[in-house]
mmCIF file of N, CA and C in Angstrom:
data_model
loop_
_atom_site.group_PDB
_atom_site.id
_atom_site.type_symbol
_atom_site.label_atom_id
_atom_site.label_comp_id
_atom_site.label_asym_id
_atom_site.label_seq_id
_atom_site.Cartn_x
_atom_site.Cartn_y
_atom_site.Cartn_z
ATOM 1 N N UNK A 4 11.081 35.738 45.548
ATOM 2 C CA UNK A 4 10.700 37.048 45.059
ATOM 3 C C UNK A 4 10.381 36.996 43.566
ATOM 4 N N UNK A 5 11.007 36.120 42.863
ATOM 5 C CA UNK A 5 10.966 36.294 41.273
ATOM 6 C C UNK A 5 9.445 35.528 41.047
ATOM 7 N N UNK A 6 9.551 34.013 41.858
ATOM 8 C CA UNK A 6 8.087 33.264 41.688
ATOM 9 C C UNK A 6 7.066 34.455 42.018
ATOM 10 N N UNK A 7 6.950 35.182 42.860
ATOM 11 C CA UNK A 7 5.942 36.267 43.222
ATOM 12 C C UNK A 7 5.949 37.315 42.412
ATOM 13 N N UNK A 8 7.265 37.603 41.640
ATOM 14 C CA UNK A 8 6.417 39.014 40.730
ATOM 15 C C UNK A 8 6.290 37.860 39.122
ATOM 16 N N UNK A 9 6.693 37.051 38.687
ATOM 17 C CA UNK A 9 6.004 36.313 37.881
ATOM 18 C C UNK A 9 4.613 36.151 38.031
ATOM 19 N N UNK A 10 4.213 35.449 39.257
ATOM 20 C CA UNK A 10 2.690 35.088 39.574
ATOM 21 C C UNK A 10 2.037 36.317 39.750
ATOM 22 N N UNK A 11 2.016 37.387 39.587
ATOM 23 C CA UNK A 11 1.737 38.932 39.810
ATOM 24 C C UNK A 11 1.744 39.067 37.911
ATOM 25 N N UNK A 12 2.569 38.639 37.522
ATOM 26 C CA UNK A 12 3.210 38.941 36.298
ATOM 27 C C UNK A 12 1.490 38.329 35.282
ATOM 28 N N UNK A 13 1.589 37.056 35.490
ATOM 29 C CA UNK A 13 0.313 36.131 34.941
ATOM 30 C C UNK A 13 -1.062 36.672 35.228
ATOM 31 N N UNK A 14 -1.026 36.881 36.209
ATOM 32 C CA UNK A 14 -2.164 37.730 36.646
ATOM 33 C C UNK A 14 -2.941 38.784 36.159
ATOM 34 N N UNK A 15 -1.881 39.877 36.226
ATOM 35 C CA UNK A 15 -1.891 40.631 35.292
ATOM 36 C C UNK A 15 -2.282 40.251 33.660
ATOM 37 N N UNK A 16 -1.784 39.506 33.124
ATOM 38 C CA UNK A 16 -1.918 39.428 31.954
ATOM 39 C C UNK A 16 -3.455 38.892 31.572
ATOM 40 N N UNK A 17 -3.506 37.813 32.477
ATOM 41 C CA UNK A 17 -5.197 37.339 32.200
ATOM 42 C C UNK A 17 -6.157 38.202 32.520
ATOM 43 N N UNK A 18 -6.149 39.184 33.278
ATOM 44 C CA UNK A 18 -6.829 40.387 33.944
ATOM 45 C C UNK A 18 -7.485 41.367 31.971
ATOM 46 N N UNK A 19 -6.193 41.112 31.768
ATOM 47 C CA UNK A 19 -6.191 41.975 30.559
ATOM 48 C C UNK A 19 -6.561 41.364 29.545
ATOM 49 N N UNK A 20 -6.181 39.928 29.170
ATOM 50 C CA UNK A 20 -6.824 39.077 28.657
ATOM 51 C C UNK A 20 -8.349 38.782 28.892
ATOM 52 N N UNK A 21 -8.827 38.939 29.772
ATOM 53 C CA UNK A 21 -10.436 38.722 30.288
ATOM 54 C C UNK A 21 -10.932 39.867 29.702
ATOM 55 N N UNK A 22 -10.249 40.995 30.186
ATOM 56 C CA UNK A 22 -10.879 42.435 30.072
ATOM 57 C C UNK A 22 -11.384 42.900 28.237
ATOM 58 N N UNK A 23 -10.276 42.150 28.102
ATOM 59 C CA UNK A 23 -10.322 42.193 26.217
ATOM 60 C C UNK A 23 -11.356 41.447 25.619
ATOM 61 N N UNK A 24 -11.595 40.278 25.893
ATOM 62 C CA UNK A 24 -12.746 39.201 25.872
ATOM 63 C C UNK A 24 -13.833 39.792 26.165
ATOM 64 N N UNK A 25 -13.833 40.366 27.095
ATOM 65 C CA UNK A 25 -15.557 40.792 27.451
ATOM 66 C C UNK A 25 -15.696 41.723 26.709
ATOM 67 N N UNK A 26 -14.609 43.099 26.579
ATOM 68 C CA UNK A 26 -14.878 44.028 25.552
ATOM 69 C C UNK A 26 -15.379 43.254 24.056
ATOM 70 N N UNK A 27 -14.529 42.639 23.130
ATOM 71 C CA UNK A 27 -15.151 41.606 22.290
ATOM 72 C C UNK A 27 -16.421 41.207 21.826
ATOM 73 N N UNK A 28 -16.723 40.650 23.172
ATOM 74 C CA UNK A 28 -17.782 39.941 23.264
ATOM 75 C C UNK A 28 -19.056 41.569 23.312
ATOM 76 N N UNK A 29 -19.019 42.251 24.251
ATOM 77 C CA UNK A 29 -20.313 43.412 24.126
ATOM 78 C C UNK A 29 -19.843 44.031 23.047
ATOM 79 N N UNK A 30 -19.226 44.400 22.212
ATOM 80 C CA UNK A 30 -19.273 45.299 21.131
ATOM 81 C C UNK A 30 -19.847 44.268 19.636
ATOM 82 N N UNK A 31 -19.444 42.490 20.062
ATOM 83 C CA UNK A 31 -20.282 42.139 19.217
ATOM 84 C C UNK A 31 -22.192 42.447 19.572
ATOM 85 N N UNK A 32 -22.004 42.132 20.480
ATOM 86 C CA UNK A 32 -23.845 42.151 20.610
ATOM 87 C C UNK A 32 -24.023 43.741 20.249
ATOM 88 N N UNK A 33 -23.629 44.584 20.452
ATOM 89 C CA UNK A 33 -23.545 45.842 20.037
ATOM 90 C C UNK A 33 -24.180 45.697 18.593
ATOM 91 N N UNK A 34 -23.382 45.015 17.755
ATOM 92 C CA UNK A 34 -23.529 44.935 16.328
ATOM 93 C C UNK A 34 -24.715 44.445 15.692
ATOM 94 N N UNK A 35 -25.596 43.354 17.038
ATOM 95 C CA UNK A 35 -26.244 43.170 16.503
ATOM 96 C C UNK A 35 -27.501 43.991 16.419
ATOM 97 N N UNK A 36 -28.705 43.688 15.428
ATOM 98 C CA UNK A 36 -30.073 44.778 15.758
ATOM 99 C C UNK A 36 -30.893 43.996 16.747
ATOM 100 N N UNK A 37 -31.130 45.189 17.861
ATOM 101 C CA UNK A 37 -31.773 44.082 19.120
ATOM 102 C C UNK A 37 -32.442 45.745 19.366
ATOM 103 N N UNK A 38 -32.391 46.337 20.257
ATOM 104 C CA UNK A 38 -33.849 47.281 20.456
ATOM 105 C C UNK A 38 -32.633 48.581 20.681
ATOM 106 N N UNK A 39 -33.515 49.344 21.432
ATOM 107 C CA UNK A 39 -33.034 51.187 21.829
ATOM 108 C C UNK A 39 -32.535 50.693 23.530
ATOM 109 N N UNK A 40 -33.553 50.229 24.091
ATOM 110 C CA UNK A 40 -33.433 50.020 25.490
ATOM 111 C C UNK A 40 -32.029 49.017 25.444
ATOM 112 N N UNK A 41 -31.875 48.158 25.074
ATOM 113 C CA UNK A 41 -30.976 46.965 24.731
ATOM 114 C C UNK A 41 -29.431 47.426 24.263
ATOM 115 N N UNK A 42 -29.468 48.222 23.684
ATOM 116 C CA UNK A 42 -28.596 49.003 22.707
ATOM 117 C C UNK A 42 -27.828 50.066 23.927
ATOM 118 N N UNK A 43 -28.388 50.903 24.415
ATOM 119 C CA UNK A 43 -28.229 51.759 25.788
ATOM 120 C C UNK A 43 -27.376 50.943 26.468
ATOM 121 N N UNK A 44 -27.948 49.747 27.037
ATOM 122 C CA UNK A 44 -27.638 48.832 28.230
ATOM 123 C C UNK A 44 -26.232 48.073 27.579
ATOM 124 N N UNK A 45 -26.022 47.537 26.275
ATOM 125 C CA UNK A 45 -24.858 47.514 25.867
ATOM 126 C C UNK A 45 -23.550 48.231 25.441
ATOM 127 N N UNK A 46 -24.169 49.502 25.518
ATOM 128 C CA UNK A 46 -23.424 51.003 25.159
ATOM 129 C C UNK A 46 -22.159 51.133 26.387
ATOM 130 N N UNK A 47 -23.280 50.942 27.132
ATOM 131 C CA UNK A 47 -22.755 50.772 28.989
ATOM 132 C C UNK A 47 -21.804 49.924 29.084
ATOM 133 N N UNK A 48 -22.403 48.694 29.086
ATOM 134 C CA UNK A 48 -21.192 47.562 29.130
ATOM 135 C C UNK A 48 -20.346 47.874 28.546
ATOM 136 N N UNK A 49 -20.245 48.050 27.112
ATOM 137 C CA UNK A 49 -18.617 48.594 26.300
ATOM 138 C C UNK A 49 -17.996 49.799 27.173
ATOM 139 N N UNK A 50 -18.745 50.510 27.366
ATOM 140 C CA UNK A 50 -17.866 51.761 28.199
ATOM 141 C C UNK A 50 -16.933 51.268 29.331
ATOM 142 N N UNK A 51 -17.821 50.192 30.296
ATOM 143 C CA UNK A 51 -17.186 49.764 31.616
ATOM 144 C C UNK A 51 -16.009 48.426 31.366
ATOM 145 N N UNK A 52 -16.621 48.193 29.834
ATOM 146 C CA UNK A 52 -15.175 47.137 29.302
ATOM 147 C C UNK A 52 -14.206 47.767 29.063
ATOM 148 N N UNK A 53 -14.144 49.254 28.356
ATOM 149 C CA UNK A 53 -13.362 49.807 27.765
ATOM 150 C C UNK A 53 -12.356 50.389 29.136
ATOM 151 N N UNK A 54 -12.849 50.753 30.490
ATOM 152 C CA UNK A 54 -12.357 51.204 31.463
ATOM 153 C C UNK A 54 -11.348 49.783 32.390
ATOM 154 N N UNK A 55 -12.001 48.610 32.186
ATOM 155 C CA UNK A 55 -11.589 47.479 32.846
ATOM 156 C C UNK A 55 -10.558 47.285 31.618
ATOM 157 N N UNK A 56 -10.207 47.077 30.307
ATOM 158 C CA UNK A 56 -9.450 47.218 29.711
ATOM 159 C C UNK A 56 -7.815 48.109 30.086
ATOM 160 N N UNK A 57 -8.558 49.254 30.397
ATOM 161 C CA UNK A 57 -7.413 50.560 30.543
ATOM 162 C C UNK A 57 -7.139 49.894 31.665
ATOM 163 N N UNK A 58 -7.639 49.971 32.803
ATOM 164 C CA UNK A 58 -7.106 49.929 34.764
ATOM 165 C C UNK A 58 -6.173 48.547 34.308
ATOM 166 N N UNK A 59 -6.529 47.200 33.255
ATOM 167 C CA UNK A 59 -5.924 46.348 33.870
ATOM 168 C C UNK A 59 -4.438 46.147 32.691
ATOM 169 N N UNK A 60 -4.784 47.269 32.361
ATOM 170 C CA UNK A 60 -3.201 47.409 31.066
ATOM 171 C C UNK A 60 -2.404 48.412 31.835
ATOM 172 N N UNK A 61 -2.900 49.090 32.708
ATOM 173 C CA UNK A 61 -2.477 50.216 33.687
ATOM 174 C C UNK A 61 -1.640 49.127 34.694
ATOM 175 N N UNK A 62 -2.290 48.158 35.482
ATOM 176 C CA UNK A 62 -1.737 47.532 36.389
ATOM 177 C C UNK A 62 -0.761 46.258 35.801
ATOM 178 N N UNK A 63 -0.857 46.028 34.715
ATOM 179 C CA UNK A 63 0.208 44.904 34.358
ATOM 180 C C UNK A 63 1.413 46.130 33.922
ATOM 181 N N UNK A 64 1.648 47.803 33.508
ATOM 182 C CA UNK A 64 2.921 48.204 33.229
ATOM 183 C C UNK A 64 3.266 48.616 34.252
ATOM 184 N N UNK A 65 2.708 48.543 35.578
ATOM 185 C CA UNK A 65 2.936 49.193 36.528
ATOM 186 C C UNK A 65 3.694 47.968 37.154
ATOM 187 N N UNK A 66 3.602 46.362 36.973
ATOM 188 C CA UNK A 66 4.361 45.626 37.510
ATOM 189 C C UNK A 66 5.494 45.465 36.442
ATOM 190 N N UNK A 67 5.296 45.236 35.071
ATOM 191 C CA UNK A 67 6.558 45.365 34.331
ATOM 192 C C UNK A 67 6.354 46.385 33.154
ATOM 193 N N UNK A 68 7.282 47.437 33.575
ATOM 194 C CA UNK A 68 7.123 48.266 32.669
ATOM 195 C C UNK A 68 7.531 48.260 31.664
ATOM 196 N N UNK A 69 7.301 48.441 30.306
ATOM 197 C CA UNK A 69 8.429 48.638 28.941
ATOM 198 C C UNK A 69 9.839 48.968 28.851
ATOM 199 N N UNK A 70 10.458 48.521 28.318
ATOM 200 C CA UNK A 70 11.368 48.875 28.252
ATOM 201 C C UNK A 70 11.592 50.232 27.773
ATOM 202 N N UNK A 71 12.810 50.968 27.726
ATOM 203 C CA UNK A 71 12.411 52.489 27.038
ATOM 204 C C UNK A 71 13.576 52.718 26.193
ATOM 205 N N UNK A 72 14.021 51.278 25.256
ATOM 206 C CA UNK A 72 15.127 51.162 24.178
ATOM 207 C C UNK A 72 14.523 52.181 22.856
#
């Protein structure tokens, strides 16, 4: 049981770790000057990073939650 909510545990974390990376990564291209159409289409991506961010910080406290010291 413990190997399984650990391996649940890791999971989680790289989920969120990835999710953070990609956010990263489109808000740099964001930065850069590239067009209107281009700019839109990366606007997007940050939004759907910013949501894959939340769901997968949502699902790693939902397996270990904070403490509430």
């Amino acid at each position: 049981m413990v190997e399984l909510l650990n391996m649940e545990l890791a999971t989680a974390r790289q989920r969120v770790n990835r999710a953070e990376l990609a956010l990263e990564q489109a808000e740099e291209l964001l930065e850069e000057q590239c067009g209107v159409a281009i700019n839109l289409t990366l606007c997007d991506r940050v939004r759907v990073a910013q949501q894959r961010v939340a769901e997968a910080r949502r699902r790693h406290r939902q397996i270990d939650p904070p403490s509430g010291t």
